Coordinates of C-alpha atoms in Angstrom, one line a residue:
Chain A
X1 CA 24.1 64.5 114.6
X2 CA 27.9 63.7 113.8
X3 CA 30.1 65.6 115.8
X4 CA 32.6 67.4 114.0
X5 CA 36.0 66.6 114.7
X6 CA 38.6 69.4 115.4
X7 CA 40.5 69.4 112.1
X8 CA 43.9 68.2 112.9
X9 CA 46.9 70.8 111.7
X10 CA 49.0 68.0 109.1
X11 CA 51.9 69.6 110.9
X12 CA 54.3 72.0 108.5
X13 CA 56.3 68.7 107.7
X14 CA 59.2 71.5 106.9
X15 CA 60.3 71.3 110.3
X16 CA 62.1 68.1 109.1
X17 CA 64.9 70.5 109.7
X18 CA 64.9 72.8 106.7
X19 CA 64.6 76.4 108.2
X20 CA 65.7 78.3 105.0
X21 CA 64.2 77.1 101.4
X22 CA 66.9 76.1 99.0
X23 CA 65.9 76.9 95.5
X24 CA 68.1 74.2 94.2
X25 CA 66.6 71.8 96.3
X26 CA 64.7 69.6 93.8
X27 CA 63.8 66.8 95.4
X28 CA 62.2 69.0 98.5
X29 CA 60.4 71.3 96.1
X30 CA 59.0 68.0 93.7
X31 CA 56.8 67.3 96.9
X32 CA 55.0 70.4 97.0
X33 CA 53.9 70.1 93.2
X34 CA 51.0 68.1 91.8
X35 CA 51.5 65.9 88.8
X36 CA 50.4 68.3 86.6
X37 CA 53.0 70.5 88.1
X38 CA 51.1 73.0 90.0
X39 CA 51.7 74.7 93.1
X40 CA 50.1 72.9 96.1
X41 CA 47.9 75.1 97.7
X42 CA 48.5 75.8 101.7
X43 CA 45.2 73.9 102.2
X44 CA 47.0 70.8 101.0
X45 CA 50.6 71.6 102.3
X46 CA 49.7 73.2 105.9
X47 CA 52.9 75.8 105.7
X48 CA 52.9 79.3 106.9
X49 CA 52.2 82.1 105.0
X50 CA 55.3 82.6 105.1
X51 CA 57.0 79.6 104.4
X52 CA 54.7 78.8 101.4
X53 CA 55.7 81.8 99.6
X54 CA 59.5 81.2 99.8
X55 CA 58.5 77.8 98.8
X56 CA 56.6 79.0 96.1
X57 CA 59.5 81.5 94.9
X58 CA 61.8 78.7 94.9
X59 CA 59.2 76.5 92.8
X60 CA 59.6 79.8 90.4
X61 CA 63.2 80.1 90.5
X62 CA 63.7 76.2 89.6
X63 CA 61.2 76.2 87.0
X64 CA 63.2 79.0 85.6
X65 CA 66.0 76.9 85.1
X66 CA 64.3 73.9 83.9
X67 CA 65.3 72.0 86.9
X68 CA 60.9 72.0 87.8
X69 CA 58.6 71.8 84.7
X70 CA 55.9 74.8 84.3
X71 CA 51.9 72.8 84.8
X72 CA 51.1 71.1 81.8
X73 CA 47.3 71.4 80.8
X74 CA 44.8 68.7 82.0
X75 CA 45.1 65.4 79.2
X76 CA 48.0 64.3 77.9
Chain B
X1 CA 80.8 93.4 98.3
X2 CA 77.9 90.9 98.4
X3 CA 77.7 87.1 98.3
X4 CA 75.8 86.0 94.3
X5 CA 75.3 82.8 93.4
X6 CA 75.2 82.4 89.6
X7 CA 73.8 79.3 87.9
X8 CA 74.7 78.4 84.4
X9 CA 73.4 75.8 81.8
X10 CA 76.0 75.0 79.2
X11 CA 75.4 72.9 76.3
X12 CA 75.2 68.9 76.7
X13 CA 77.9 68.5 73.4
X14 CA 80.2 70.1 75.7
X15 CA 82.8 67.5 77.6
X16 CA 82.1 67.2 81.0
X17 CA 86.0 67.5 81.9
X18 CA 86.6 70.7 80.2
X19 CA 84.0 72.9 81.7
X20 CA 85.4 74.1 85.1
X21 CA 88.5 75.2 83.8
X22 CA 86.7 77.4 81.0
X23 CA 84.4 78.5 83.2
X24 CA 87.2 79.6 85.4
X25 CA 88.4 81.4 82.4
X26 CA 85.5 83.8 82.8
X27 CA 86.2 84.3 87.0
X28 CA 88.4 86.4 86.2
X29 CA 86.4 89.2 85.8
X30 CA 85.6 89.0 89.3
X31 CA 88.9 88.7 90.5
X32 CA 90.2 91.8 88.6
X33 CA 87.4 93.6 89.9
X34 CA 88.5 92.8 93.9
X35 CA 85.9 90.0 94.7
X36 CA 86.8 86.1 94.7
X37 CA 85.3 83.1 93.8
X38 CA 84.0 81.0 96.7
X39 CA 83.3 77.7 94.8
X40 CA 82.5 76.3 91.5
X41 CA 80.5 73.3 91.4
X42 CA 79.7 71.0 88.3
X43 CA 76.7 69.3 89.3
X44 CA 77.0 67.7 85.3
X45 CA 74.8 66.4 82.9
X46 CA 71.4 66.8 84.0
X47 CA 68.0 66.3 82.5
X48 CA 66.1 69.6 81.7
X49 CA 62.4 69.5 82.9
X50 CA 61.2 71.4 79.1
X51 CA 63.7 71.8 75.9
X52 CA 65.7 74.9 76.0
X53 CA 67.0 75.3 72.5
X54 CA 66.1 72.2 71.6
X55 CA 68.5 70.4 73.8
X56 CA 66.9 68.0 76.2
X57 CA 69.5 68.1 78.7
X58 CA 72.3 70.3 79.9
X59 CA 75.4 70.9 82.0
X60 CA 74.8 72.7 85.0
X61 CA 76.7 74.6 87.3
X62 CA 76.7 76.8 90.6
X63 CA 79.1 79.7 91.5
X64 CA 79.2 81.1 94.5
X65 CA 80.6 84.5 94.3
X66 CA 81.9 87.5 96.6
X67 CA 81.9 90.9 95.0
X68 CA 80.7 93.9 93.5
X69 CA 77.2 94.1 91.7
X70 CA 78.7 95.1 88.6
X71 CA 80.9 92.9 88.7
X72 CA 78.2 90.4 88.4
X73 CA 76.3 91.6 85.8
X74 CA 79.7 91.8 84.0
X75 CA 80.0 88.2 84.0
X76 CA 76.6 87.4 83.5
X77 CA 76.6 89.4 80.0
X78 CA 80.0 87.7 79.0
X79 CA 78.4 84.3 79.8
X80 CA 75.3 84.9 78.1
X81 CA 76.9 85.9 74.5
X82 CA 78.2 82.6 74.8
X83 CA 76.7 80.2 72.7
X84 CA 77.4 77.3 74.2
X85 CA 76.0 78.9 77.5
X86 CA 71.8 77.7 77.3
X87 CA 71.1 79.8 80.1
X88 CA 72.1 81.8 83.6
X89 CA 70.6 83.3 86.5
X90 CA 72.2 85.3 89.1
X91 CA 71.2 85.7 92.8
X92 CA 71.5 86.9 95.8
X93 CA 72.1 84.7 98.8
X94 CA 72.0 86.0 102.4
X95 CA 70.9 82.5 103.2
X96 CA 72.5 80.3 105.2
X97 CA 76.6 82.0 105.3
X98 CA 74.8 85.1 106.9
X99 CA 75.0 83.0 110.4
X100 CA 77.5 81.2 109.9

């Protein structure tokens, strides 16, 4: 029998002191993409509810203005 | 009176130089209108993550506005028949000035 360890919470990293998401904040909102360009799912990220959907409206908002890319099918 | 912020993507061909003074140009609607102009801020030449009218790149710029909704929308239309303008979007920001 392996004893199952207590998952550890990967702490919501966005306490690095950003309380309010920027939408123009590239370089914050790159980290929560894949390569492909997806949205990281909360699984992966460990925000809030809440905080992952006014990351993920930012995500949207930049993408409108070409400043994210939109996810690019699977080869290239 | 409400606080916008209005982002615009102007055409790459364009000189760097020339585009806050023509973008001031169009402030003006806002200012006959009774709201002001907070700041303008070229960020410049900037890589566009897809083509957008087959440019590659653009010039972008933020404005962060005071006024009335209409007065807005006013200068969103006027910026979009522009053809040198690729592409705006207006918002809303409560963010950050509401506490301050």
């Amino acid at each position: 029998m392996r004893t199952r360890t207590p998952r550890r919470k990967p702490n919501p990293l966005h306490r690095a002191g950003v309380t309010r998401v920027d939408w123009k904040d590239v370089a914050l909102l790159r980290t929560f993409l894949s390569d492909r360009g997806k949205i990281r799912s909360r699984r992966v990220t460990g925000l809030t509810p809440q905080q992952q959907r006014a990351v993920a409206t930012a995500i949207r908002n930049a993408r409108e203005m070409a400043l994210l890319p939109y996810p690019t099918p699977a080869r290239r | 009176m409400r606080h916008y912020e209005v982002m615009v993507i102007l055409d790459p061909s364009l000189d760097e130089r020339t585009v806050a003074p023509s973008l001031d140009t169009f402030l003006n609607v806002i200012r006959e209108s009774g709201g002001n102009v907070e700041k303008v801020d070229v960020w410049g030449r900037r890589r566009l993550s897809y083509e957008i009218a087959k440019r590659g790149e653009g010039i972008y710029a933020v404005i962060d506005v005071n006024c009335e909704p209409a007065a807005v929308k006013e200068l969103d239309r006027q910026l979009g028949l522009q053809e040198t303008v690729l592409r705006t979007k207006v918002l809303r920001r409560e963010d950050t000035r509401a506490k301050a």
